[in-house]
Amino acid sequence: MSTRPVGSGLPMTLAYVAGLLAIFIGERILGVGTGRNVLTGLGVVLAVGATVWRFTRLRSAAADRRAVESWVLGLYGVGLVALLLYFLQSDVGTALFSGPLSQKTPKLAVVLAALFPALLLCTLLPLALVETASAAMARAPVLETGRARSALYSGLGLAFVVIFSFATMYVATQADVTWDLSYFRTAKPGESTRKVIRGLNEPLQVTLFFPPANEVGEAVAQYFRDLSTESPQFLNVERLDQAVEPARARALGVFNNGTVVLARGDRKEPLTVGLEIDRARGQLQRLDQEVQRRLLAVARPRRVVYFTAGHGERAESRPVPGEAPRPSIGQLKDLLRAQNVDVRSLGVSEGLGSEIPKDAAAVAVVGPTREFLPEELTALNEYANRGGRLWLALEPDGPDFHQLLDPLGLKYLKTPLANDQVYFRTTRQQSDRGNLGTASFSSHPSVTSLSALAGQAPVAFPGAGAMEQMQPLPNGVMQDISVRAHAATYADANGNFTQDASETRRAWPLVVAVEKPSPAGKEPTRAVVMADADALGDGVITNLGNAYLAVDTVRWLTGEEAISGAVSTEEDVPIQHTREQDVAWFYATVFLGPALVLAVGFVKTRRRGRRAPRVAVAAGGER
Amino acid sequence: MKALLIARRELAGYLRTLSGYVVIAVILALNGLFFNAYALGGASKRSAEVLSQFFYYSSGFTIVASVFISMRLLAEERQTGTLPLLYSSPLRDRDIVLGKYLAGLTFLGLYVLCTLYMPLLVMVHGKVSFGHVAAGYLGLLLLGSASLAVGTFGSALARNQLLAAITSAVLLVALILCWLLARITEQPLADVFSAMSLWNQHFPPFQSGLVHVRDIVYYLVVTYVALFAATRVLEARRWR
């Protein structure tokens, strides 16, 4: 047996790998042309040449090296088989079989496409490890076959694991299952909607048009199942497929599935939700709001609320020339229309100078800048005295309305309020201190939803004026300060937005609800006086608290406070902080959390140090 | 069982000294800083968006934490010359790798758990879905697990802790950058690279509250392959 080393086989392996690399560049990077043919041809020649060279080396190898040489040659062979499989499913195969393999036998083409990279991996990984092991024994007089075998098995094991991993990933991707845990829930019936259903005294038909086993249909049906428990005798919910029942669908004005129709007598209110869950998400999150809006339209009589005009009031119209434009109340009116309120304008031409129309459920005076004529004030007073409903939203730069407020026991001081501790920062100027915010509500029916939501729905009052209760109150007048300012608010008499010595802090009334008995047989007079008209302006009314304040005010004024309550919505909300909260969050996240971890670490390591055995005192030291 | 014994010993090593807590505290502070500056900062954002951005930044810090944690796992033993002691004990190579990895994963899990107060703070003013939080944390743990396994492989390859950190970082960056390769290569290689991408392809769904089985399988597979490779590296002493 010869013990003479036969030299390293590494150059052959390098040539073999270079050949494979040339084929890869030719086929995958160049793809077409002469370059591709040259590189691919060169690569094949190198790979086959290295295999032949290895074969001749095996024949001349000493007995101790023969086993390792044969393994390496076997690996070369596997690599060549992989190349053959690749060429069979490439354009070489197309030329051979006079047509692409993917068309002739598609399954075989897929098998070959998956098999050739797997075989290449089974060649290259073990080859690299066997060559590494061989290189370590290059100068050894006798090659330790066991070491090379371990390397071979390691390489094959790694290659198999990688192939298994890719196969697993492929299967997982093909048979993927998804769970959507992001913020999305279909709204549940809110308290207000439940109250409307409870108050039904005639049948209300709800027809859901969805195909069977539709995800959106299931969500909507569940919503109405929850709701129907409130009035099983009057609320009839039926689910139909428009394709199966086209005649009934047509009768309700429905031509596609994905629609809900609420009908009572001749009145029909459709609500289109859609059929695809991804598109219907937004609708489902607001479902309670949308259903309530249609429910009010079909189940309750329409009320008329007049908004006075002609005195610089907030309106949807263009600003008067020469006057600074102020936020309109278009959004407020839209909100009221959604509550089944008929919003109308009331100026001198509509009778404000003589008498308030008989169909007025309430009259709103929102932010006038000019005085009313005495005749107009008289008409409003007469209306109030005969059980009318007044909604006065005043402003410091407008009239004080003492003729209307005196009988209600209120006085508008026209002094702007400010707060240097709790306010909305909008321009980062001192004047921001006039942007009051509060979550201090009473239990009055005109703020039912706000008090139920507690601190979750603060109300913004940008530029409110000071209001005072008269003492003693006029006979029979009952007042409730439904919304108060923060306790640190002061009447900023000189308008410098800084608290001066004469400006005391107190929880000023911002909204006062007044009730006064009327002559026998009449409804009691109701009025809501707000110290700020801006709280109802566009932009601010989109704030949840301001919207609830407006809606509940109208409901109380029109005698529908029984259906007041929060609407259920699952819509995501923007996160808003005050400056102080920003600072608190910063310290909590950047310092407090890490400091706590360090403190725990310090305590744990110190305690362990104390528990550690002390060095034994030398016996001689003992007494 | 033997792997658990090693894991306990290793975990005690992390928690016995203040350095383990310092690592958590520093990464937590950086995470908090990014959370304040980018997730919460600027215009007011919706809760889901804030939460999504929190997971976006946390995923980066989880990868960094996994590199710091894994760098000492095997490289430290090799650096201090105690690896032969482990070899001479009646332990299999896979027990050594698995034990050390489990210790690292528990420590990483502690760090991830420590970040929980940030999404809970979002609850104060926003609407937070617990499902979304759970999905995000599942993603963070899986991403951390895969990164830590790759780090363990890097630690098994390197002679000292610094080299281990560099090797792990290079491997992780290479895996993350697979999405770039996916953009410049053609089919079917583009699909392969895209599927291999450690972050872009598989983490964003968790970030937005979606749990895909394919993403879970991917992170488990990467963990398995990396740990298998680390075991083979230890075994290589027999033939190298």
Coordinates of C-alpha atoms in Angstrom, one line a residue, chain A residues 54-559:
Chain A
R54 CA -10.9 13.5 -11.0
F55 CA -11.7 10.1 -12.5
T56 CA -8.2 9.6 -13.7
R57 CA -7.0 10.8 -10.2
L58 CA -9.2 8.2 -8.6
R59 CA -7.7 5.4 -10.7
S60 CA -4.1 6.4 -9.7
A61 CA -5.0 7.1 -6.0
A62 CA -3.5 5.1 -3.2
A63 CA -5.9 2.7 -1.4
D64 CA -6.4 5.0 1.7
R65 CA -7.4 7.9 -0.5
R66 CA -9.6 5.9 -2.9
A67 CA -12.7 6.1 -0.7
V68 CA -12.6 9.9 -0.4
E69 CA -11.8 10.3 -4.1
S70 CA -14.8 8.2 -5.0
W71 CA -17.1 10.3 -2.8
V72 CA -15.8 13.5 -4.4
L73 CA -16.3 12.0 -7.8
G74 CA -19.8 10.9 -6.9
L75 CA -20.5 14.5 -5.8
Y76 CA -19.2 15.8 -9.2
G77 CA -21.5 13.3 -10.9
V78 CA -24.5 14.5 -8.9
G79 CA -23.6 18.0 -10.1
L80 CA -23.4 16.9 -13.7
V81 CA -26.9 15.3 -13.4
A82 CA -28.2 18.5 -12.0
L83 CA -26.8 20.3 -15.1
L84 CA -28.4 17.8 -17.4
L85 CA -31.8 18.3 -15.7
Y86 CA -31.4 22.0 -16.0
F87 CA -30.6 21.8 -19.7
L88 CA -33.6 19.5 -20.3
Q89 CA -36.0 22.0 -19.0
S90 CA -34.3 25.0 -20.7
D91 CA -34.2 25.9 -24.4
V92 CA -31.8 23.0 -25.0
G93 CA -34.7 20.7 -24.1
T94 CA -36.9 22.7 -26.3
A95 CA -34.6 22.0 -29.3
L96 CA -34.3 18.4 -28.3
F97 CA -38.1 17.7 -27.8
S98 CA -39.1 20.2 -30.6
G99 CA -41.0 22.2 -28.2
P100 CA -40.8 23.5 -24.6
L101 CA -41.0 20.8 -21.9
S102 CA -43.3 23.1 -19.9
Q103 CA -45.9 22.7 -22.7
K104 CA -45.4 19.0 -23.5
T105 CA -45.2 17.7 -19.9
P106 CA -45.7 20.5 -17.5
K107 CA -45.5 18.4 -14.4
L108 CA -42.1 17.0 -15.5
A109 CA -40.9 20.5 -16.2
V110 CA -41.8 21.6 -12.7
V111 CA -40.2 18.5 -11.1
L112 CA -37.0 19.2 -13.1
A113 CA -37.0 22.9 -12.2
A114 CA -37.2 22.0 -8.5
L115 CA -34.8 19.1 -8.6
F116 CA -31.8 20.6 -10.3
P117 CA -31.1 23.3 -7.7
A118 CA -31.6 20.7 -4.9
L119 CA -29.1 18.4 -6.6
L120 CA -26.6 21.3 -7.0
L121 CA -26.9 22.1 -3.4
C122 CA -26.3 18.4 -2.5
T123 CA -23.1 18.7 -4.6
L124 CA -21.7 22.0 -3.6
L125 CA -22.2 22.0 0.2
P126 CA -20.7 18.5 0.9
L127 CA -17.9 19.2 -1.6
A128 CA -16.9 22.3 0.2
L129 CA -16.8 20.5 3.6
V130 CA -15.0 17.5 2.2
E131 CA -12.4 19.7 0.6
T132 CA -11.9 21.5 3.8
A133 CA -11.4 18.3 5.7
S134 CA -9.0 17.0 3.1
A135 CA -7.1 20.2 3.1
A136 CA -6.5 19.8 6.8
M137 CA -5.0 16.4 6.1
A138 CA -3.1 17.4 3.0
R139 CA 0.3 16.6 4.6
A140 CA -0.8 13.6 6.6
P141 CA 1.0 10.4 5.6
V142 CA -2.3 8.5 5.8
L143 CA -5.7 10.1 5.1
E144 CA -8.2 9.6 7.9
T145 CA -11.3 8.5 6.0
G146 CA -13.5 9.0 9.0
R147 CA -12.9 12.7 9.1
A148 CA -13.7 13.1 5.4
R149 CA -16.8 11.0 6.0
S150 CA -18.0 13.2 8.8
A151 CA -17.5 16.3 6.6
L152 CA -19.4 14.6 3.8
Y153 CA -22.3 13.7 6.2
S154 CA -22.3 17.2 7.6
G155 CA -22.5 18.7 4.2
L156 CA -25.2 16.4 3.0
G157 CA -27.1 17.0 6.3
L158 CA -26.9 20.7 5.8
A159 CA -28.0 20.4 2.2
F160 CA -31.0 18.2 3.1
V161 CA -32.0 20.7 5.8
V162 CA -31.9 23.6 3.4
I163 CA -33.9 21.6 0.8
F164 CA -36.4 20.6 3.5
S165 CA -36.7 24.2 4.6
F166 CA -37.4 25.5 1.1
A167 CA -39.9 22.8 0.6
T168 CA -41.6 23.6 3.9
M169 CA -41.7 27.3 3.0
Y170 CA -43.2 26.5 -0.4
V171 CA -45.9 24.4 1.2
A172 CA -46.6 27.1 3.9
T173 CA -46.8 29.8 1.3
Q174 CA -49.2 27.8 -0.9
A175 CA -51.4 26.7 2.0
D176 CA -51.2 30.0 3.8
V177 CA -53.8 30.8 6.5
T178 CA -54.2 34.4 7.7
W179 CA -55.6 35.8 10.9
D180 CA -56.4 39.5 10.9
L181 CA -56.1 40.8 14.4
S182 CA -55.7 44.5 13.5
Y183 CA -58.2 47.1 14.8
F184 CA -61.4 46.0 13.2
R185 CA -64.7 45.0 14.7
T186 CA -68.2 45.4 13.5
A187 CA -69.9 48.0 15.7
K188 CA -72.4 46.7 18.2
P189 CA -75.7 48.4 18.7
G190 CA -75.2 51.5 20.9
E191 CA -77.4 52.7 23.8
S192 CA -79.0 55.4 21.7
T193 CA -80.0 53.0 18.9
R194 CA -81.3 50.5 21.4
K195 CA -83.5 53.3 23.0
V196 CA -85.0 54.1 19.5
I197 CA -85.9 50.5 19.0
R198 CA -87.3 50.2 22.5
G199 CA -89.5 53.2 21.7
L200 CA -91.0 51.7 18.6
N201 CA -94.8 51.5 18.6
E202 CA -95.3 50.3 15.0
P203 CA -93.6 47.5 13.1
L204 CA -90.3 48.3 11.4
Q205 CA -89.1 46.1 8.6
V206 CA -85.4 45.5 8.1
T207 CA -84.4 43.6 5.0
L208 CA -80.8 42.4 4.5
F209 CA -79.8 41.6 1.0
F210 CA -76.8 39.3 1.0
P211 CA -75.9 36.0 -0.7
P212 CA -75.6 33.0 1.6
A213 CA -72.4 32.5 3.6
N214 CA -71.2 36.1 2.9
E215 CA -68.9 37.4 5.6
V216 CA -70.2 41.0 5.5
G217 CA -73.8 39.6 5.6
E218 CA -73.0 37.6 8.7
A219 CA -71.6 40.7 10.5
V220 CA -74.6 42.8 9.6
A221 CA -77.0 40.0 10.6
Q222 CA -75.3 39.7 13.9
Y223 CA -75.7 43.4 14.6
F224 CA -79.5 43.2 13.9
R225 CA -79.8 40.0 15.9
D226 CA -78.4 41.9 18.9
L227 CA -80.8 44.8 18.2
S228 CA -83.9 42.8 17.7
T229 CA -83.9 41.7 21.3
E230 CA -84.9 45.2 22.3
S231 CA -88.3 45.0 20.5
P232 CA -89.0 41.5 19.2
Q233 CA -92.7 42.4 18.4
F234 CA -92.0 45.5 16.3
L235 CA -88.6 44.9 14.8
N236 CA -88.7 42.4 11.9
V237 CA -85.4 41.4 10.4
E238 CA -85.3 39.3 7.3
R239 CA -82.4 38.2 5.2
L240 CA -82.8 37.7 1.4
D241 CA -80.7 37.0 -1.6
Q242 CA -81.3 39.7 -4.2
A243 CA -80.6 37.2 -7.0
V244 CA -83.2 34.8 -5.7
E245 CA -85.8 37.4 -4.8
P246 CA -85.4 40.1 -7.5
A247 CA -89.1 41.1 -7.3
R248 CA -89.0 41.9 -3.6
A249 CA -85.7 43.6 -4.0
R250 CA -87.0 45.8 -6.7
A251 CA -90.0 46.7 -4.6
L252 CA -87.6 48.0 -2.0
G253 CA -85.5 49.8 -4.6
V254 CA -82.6 47.4 -4.3
F255 CA -80.8 46.1 -7.4
N256 CA -77.7 44.5 -5.9
N257 CA -76.8 42.4 -2.9
G258 CA -74.9 44.1 0.0
T259 CA -77.7 46.5 0.9
V260 CA -79.8 46.9 4.0
V261 CA -83.2 48.5 3.8
L262 CA -85.1 49.9 6.8
A263 CA -88.8 50.4 6.0
R264 CA -91.8 51.6 7.8
G265 CA -95.0 52.3 5.9
D266 CA -94.1 54.2 2.8
R267 CA -90.7 55.4 4.1
K268 CA -87.7 53.4 3.0
E269 CA -84.1 54.1 3.9
P270 CA -81.4 52.0 2.1
L271 CA -77.9 51.5 3.5
T272 CA -75.2 50.1 1.1
V273 CA -72.6 48.1 3.0
G274 CA -71.0 46.0 0.1
L275 CA -70.1 42.4 -0.1
E276 CA -66.3 42.3 0.2
I277 CA -65.1 42.4 3.8
D278 CA -62.0 44.5 3.0
R279 CA -64.0 47.2 1.4
A280 CA -66.9 47.0 3.9
R281 CA -64.7 47.5 6.9
G282 CA -65.2 51.2 7.3
Q283 CA -68.9 50.8 6.9
L284 CA -69.1 48.0 9.5
Q285 CA -67.1 50.0 12.0
R286 CA -69.6 52.9 11.7
L287 CA -72.6 50.6 11.3
D288 CA -74.4 51.7 14.4
Q289 CA -74.1 55.4 13.5
E290 CA -75.4 54.7 9.9
V291 CA -78.2 52.5 11.1
Q292 CA -79.3 55.0 13.7
R293 CA -79.4 57.8 11.2
R294 CA -81.7 55.8 8.9
L295 CA -83.7 54.5 11.9
L296 CA -84.4 58.1 13.0
A297 CA -85.5 58.9 9.5
V298 CA -88.1 56.2 9.3
A299 CA -89.1 55.7 12.9
R300 CA -89.4 59.2 14.3
P301 CA -91.2 62.3 13.0
R302 CA -89.0 65.0 11.4
R303 CA -88.4 68.0 13.6
V304 CA -87.7 71.5 12.3
V305 CA -85.0 73.6 13.9
Y306 CA -84.7 77.3 12.8
F307 CA -81.4 79.0 12.8
T308 CA -81.7 82.8 13.0
A309 CA -80.1 84.8 10.3
G310 CA -79.3 88.4 9.4
H311 CA -77.2 89.5 12.4
G312 CA -73.8 88.1 11.5
E313 CA -74.7 84.6 12.8
R314 CA -72.6 81.6 12.0
A315 CA -73.9 80.2 8.7
E316 CA -73.0 78.2 5.7
S317 CA -73.1 81.3 3.5
R318 CA -70.2 83.5 2.4
P319 CA -69.0 86.1 4.8
V320 CA -70.4 89.6 4.7
P321 CA -68.1 92.0 2.7
G322 CA -65.9 93.9 5.1
E323 CA -66.2 91.4 7.9
A324 CA -63.5 88.9 8.9
P325 CA -64.5 85.4 7.8
R326 CA -65.5 83.1 10.7
P327 CA -65.9 79.4 10.8
S328 CA -69.3 78.4 9.4
I329 CA -71.6 75.8 11.0
G330 CA -72.1 73.7 7.9
Q331 CA -70.8 70.6 9.7
L332 CA -73.2 71.2 12.6
K333 CA -76.1 71.4 10.2
D334 CA -75.1 68.2 8.5
L335 CA -74.9 66.6 11.8
L336 CA -78.4 67.7 12.7
R337 CA -79.8 66.6 9.3
A338 CA -78.3 63.1 10.0
Q339 CA -80.4 63.2 13.2
N340 CA -83.6 63.6 11.1
V341 CA -83.7 67.3 11.8
D342 CA -85.0 69.7 9.1
V343 CA -82.6 72.7 9.4
R344 CA -84.2 76.0 8.2
S345 CA -83.1 79.6 8.2
L346 CA -85.2 82.2 10.1
G347 CA -84.7 85.9 9.2
V348 CA -87.0 88.9 9.1
S349 CA -88.2 87.7 5.7
E350 CA -89.3 84.3 7.3
G351 CA -91.2 86.0 10.1
L352 CA -88.5 86.6 12.8
G353 CA -89.8 90.2 13.2
S354 CA -93.3 89.1 14.0
E355 CA -93.7 85.5 15.2
I356 CA -91.7 82.4 15.3
P357 CA -93.2 79.7 12.9
K358 CA -95.5 77.3 14.6
D359 CA -93.6 74.2 13.3
A360 CA -90.4 75.2 15.1
A361 CA -89.2 72.4 17.4
A362 CA -86.4 74.8 18.5
V363 CA -84.8 78.1 17.5
A364 CA -81.0 78.4 17.4
V365 CA -79.1 81.7 17.7
V366 CA -75.5 80.8 16.9
G367 CA -72.9 83.5 17.3
P368 CA -74.6 86.8 16.2
T369 CA -72.3 89.8 16.0
R370 CA -75.0 92.5 15.7
E371 CA -77.9 93.3 18.0
F372 CA -81.4 92.0 17.2
L373 CA -84.2 94.4 16.5
P374 CA -86.6 94.9 19.4
E375 CA -89.3 93.2 17.4
E376 CA -87.2 90.2 16.8
L377 CA -86.3 89.9 20.5
T378 CA -90.0 90.3 21.4
A379 CA -90.9 87.4 19.0
L380 CA -88.2 85.2 20.5
N381 CA -89.4 86.1 24.1
E382 CA -93.0 85.4 23.2
Y383 CA -92.0 82.1 21.6
A384 CA -90.1 81.1 24.8
N385 CA -92.9 82.1 27.1
R386 CA -95.4 79.8 25.3
G387 CA -93.1 76.8 25.8
G388 CA -90.6 77.3 23.0
R389 CA -87.1 76.0 22.9
L390 CA -84.2 78.3 22.6
W391 CA -80.6 77.4 21.8
L392 CA -78.3 80.4 22.4
A393 CA -74.6 80.2 21.5
L394 CA -73.0 83.5 22.3
E395 CA -69.7 85.2 21.7
P396 CA -67.7 87.9 23.7
D397 CA -67.7 90.2 20.6
G398 CA -71.4 89.8 20.0
P399 CA -74.6 91.2 21.8
D400 CA -75.2 90.2 25.4
F401 CA -78.9 89.3 24.8
H402 CA -79.9 90.5 28.3
Q403 CA -83.5 90.8 27.1
L404 CA -83.6 87.1 26.5
L405 CA -81.2 86.0 29.3
D406 CA -82.8 88.0 32.1
P407 CA -86.0 85.9 32.3
L408 CA -83.8 82.8 32.3
G409 CA -81.8 84.1 35.2
L410 CA -78.5 84.4 33.3
K411 CA -76.1 87.1 32.5
Y412 CA -73.5 87.1 29.7
L413 CA -70.5 89.2 30.8
K414 CA -68.8 89.2 27.4
T415 CA -65.4 88.9 29.1
P416 CA -63.2 86.3 27.4
L417 CA -62.1 83.3 29.5
A418 CA -58.5 82.0 29.6
N419 CA -56.6 79.2 31.2
D420 CA -52.8 79.0 31.4
Q421 CA -52.8 75.4 32.7
V422 CA -55.2 73.4 30.5
Y423 CA -55.8 74.5 27.0
F424 CA -55.4 73.4 23.4
R425 CA -52.1 74.5 21.8
T426 CA -52.8 75.4 18.2
T427 CA -50.6 78.4 17.3
R428 CA -48.0 78.1 20.2
Q429 CA -48.8 81.7 21.0
Q430 CA -50.1 83.1 24.3
S431 CA -53.5 83.4 22.7
D432 CA -53.8 79.6 22.8
R433 CA -54.8 80.0 26.4
G434 CA -58.2 81.1 25.2
N435 CA -58.8 77.6 23.7
L436 CA -60.5 76.0 26.6
G437 CA -61.1 72.3 27.0
T438 CA -63.1 70.6 29.6
A439 CA -64.6 67.2 30.6
S440 CA -66.6 68.5 33.6
F441 CA -70.2 67.7 32.9
S442 CA -73.3 67.4 35.1
S443 CA -75.9 64.7 34.9
H444 CA -78.4 66.8 33.0
P445 CA -80.2 65.1 30.1
S446 CA -78.7 67.6 27.6
V447 CA -75.2 66.1 28.3
T448 CA -76.2 62.4 28.8
S449 CA -73.7 61.0 26.4
L450 CA -70.9 63.3 27.6
S451 CA -71.3 62.3 31.2
A452 CA -71.5 58.6 30.2
L453 CA -68.2 58.9 28.3
A454 CA -66.7 60.8 31.2
G455 CA -63.2 62.0 30.4
Q456 CA -63.1 60.2 27.0
A457 CA -64.9 63.0 25.2
P458 CA -63.6 66.4 26.3
V459 CA -65.3 69.4 24.7
A460 CA -63.4 72.3 23.1
F461 CA -64.4 75.9 23.6
P462 CA -62.1 78.2 21.6
G463 CA -62.7 81.7 22.8
A464 CA -65.5 81.4 25.3
G465 CA -67.0 84.3 27.2
A466 CA -67.9 84.5 30.9
M467 CA -71.4 83.7 32.0
E468 CA -73.0 84.2 35.4
Q469 CA -76.1 83.0 37.2
M470 CA -78.4 85.7 38.6
Q471 CA -79.1 85.5 42.3
P472 CA -81.8 85.0 43.2
L473 CA -83.2 83.2 40.2
P474 CA -86.5 84.4 38.6
N475 CA -89.6 82.6 39.8
G476 CA -89.9 79.0 38.6
V477 CA -86.6 79.0 36.7
M478 CA -84.5 75.8 37.1
Q479 CA -80.9 76.0 36.0
D480 CA -78.3 73.3 35.5
I481 CA -74.7 74.1 34.7
S482 CA -74.3 71.2 32.4
V483 CA -70.7 72.0 31.3
R484 CA -68.2 73.9 33.5
A485 CA -64.7 75.2 32.7
H486 CA -61.6 73.8 34.3
A487 CA -61.2 75.2 37.8
A488 CA -58.1 77.1 36.9
T489 CA -60.0 79.3 34.3
Y490 CA -60.1 83.0 34.8
A491 CA -62.0 85.9 33.2
D492 CA -59.3 87.6 31.2
A493 CA -60.7 91.2 31.5
N494 CA -57.7 93.0 29.9
G495 CA -57.2 90.3 27.2
N496 CA -53.5 89.7 28.0
F497 CA -54.0 85.9 28.4
T498 CA -52.2 86.1 31.8
Q499 CA -53.8 85.9 35.1
D500 CA -53.7 89.2 36.9
A501 CA -54.4 89.8 40.6
S502 CA -58.0 90.9 40.0
E503 CA -58.7 87.8 37.8
T504 CA -59.7 85.0 40.1
R505 CA -59.8 81.4 39.0
R506 CA -63.0 79.4 39.1
A507 CA -65.0 76.7 37.2
W508 CA -67.0 79.1 35.1
P509 CA -70.3 77.9 33.6
L510 CA -69.8 77.2 29.9
V511 CA -73.2 75.7 29.1
V512 CA -76.4 76.2 31.2
A513 CA -79.6 74.3 30.6
V514 CA -82.7 76.3 31.8
E515 CA -86.2 75.0 32.3
K516 CA -89.2 77.2 33.1
P517 CA -92.8 76.3 33.6
S518 CA -95.2 77.6 31.0
P519 CA -98.9 78.6 31.4
A520 CA -101.1 75.6 32.1
G521 CA -101.5 73.2 29.2
K522 CA -98.2 74.2 27.6
E523 CA -94.9 72.5 27.4
P524 CA -92.3 73.9 29.7
T525 CA -89.9 76.4 28.2
R526 CA -86.4 75.0 27.6
A527 CA -83.3 76.8 26.8
V528 CA -79.6 76.0 26.4
V529 CA -77.2 78.9 26.7
M530 CA -73.6 78.3 25.6
A531 CA -70.8 80.8 26.4
D532 CA -69.1 80.1 23.0
A533 CA -70.4 79.8 19.5
D534 CA -67.0 78.5 18.2
A535 CA -67.7 75.2 20.0
L536 CA -70.2 74.5 17.2
G537 CA -68.1 75.8 14.4
D538 CA -66.6 73.7 11.5
G539 CA -63.5 71.8 12.5
V540 CA -64.3 71.9 16.2
I541 CA -67.6 70.0 15.8
T542 CA -65.7 67.0 14.4
N543 CA -64.4 66.5 17.9
L544 CA -66.4 63.7 19.5
G545 CA -67.2 65.7 22.7
N546 CA -68.5 68.8 20.7
A547 CA -70.6 66.6 18.4
Y548 CA -72.3 64.8 21.4
L549 CA -72.9 68.2 23.0
A550 CA -74.7 69.5 19.9
V551 CA -76.7 66.3 19.3
D552 CA -77.8 65.9 23.0
T553 CA -78.7 69.6 23.3
V554 CA -81.0 69.3 20.3
R555 CA -82.5 66.1 21.6
W556 CA -83.2 67.7 25.0
L557 CA -84.6 70.9 23.5
T558 CA -86.9 68.9 21.2
G559 CA -88.0 66.6 24.0

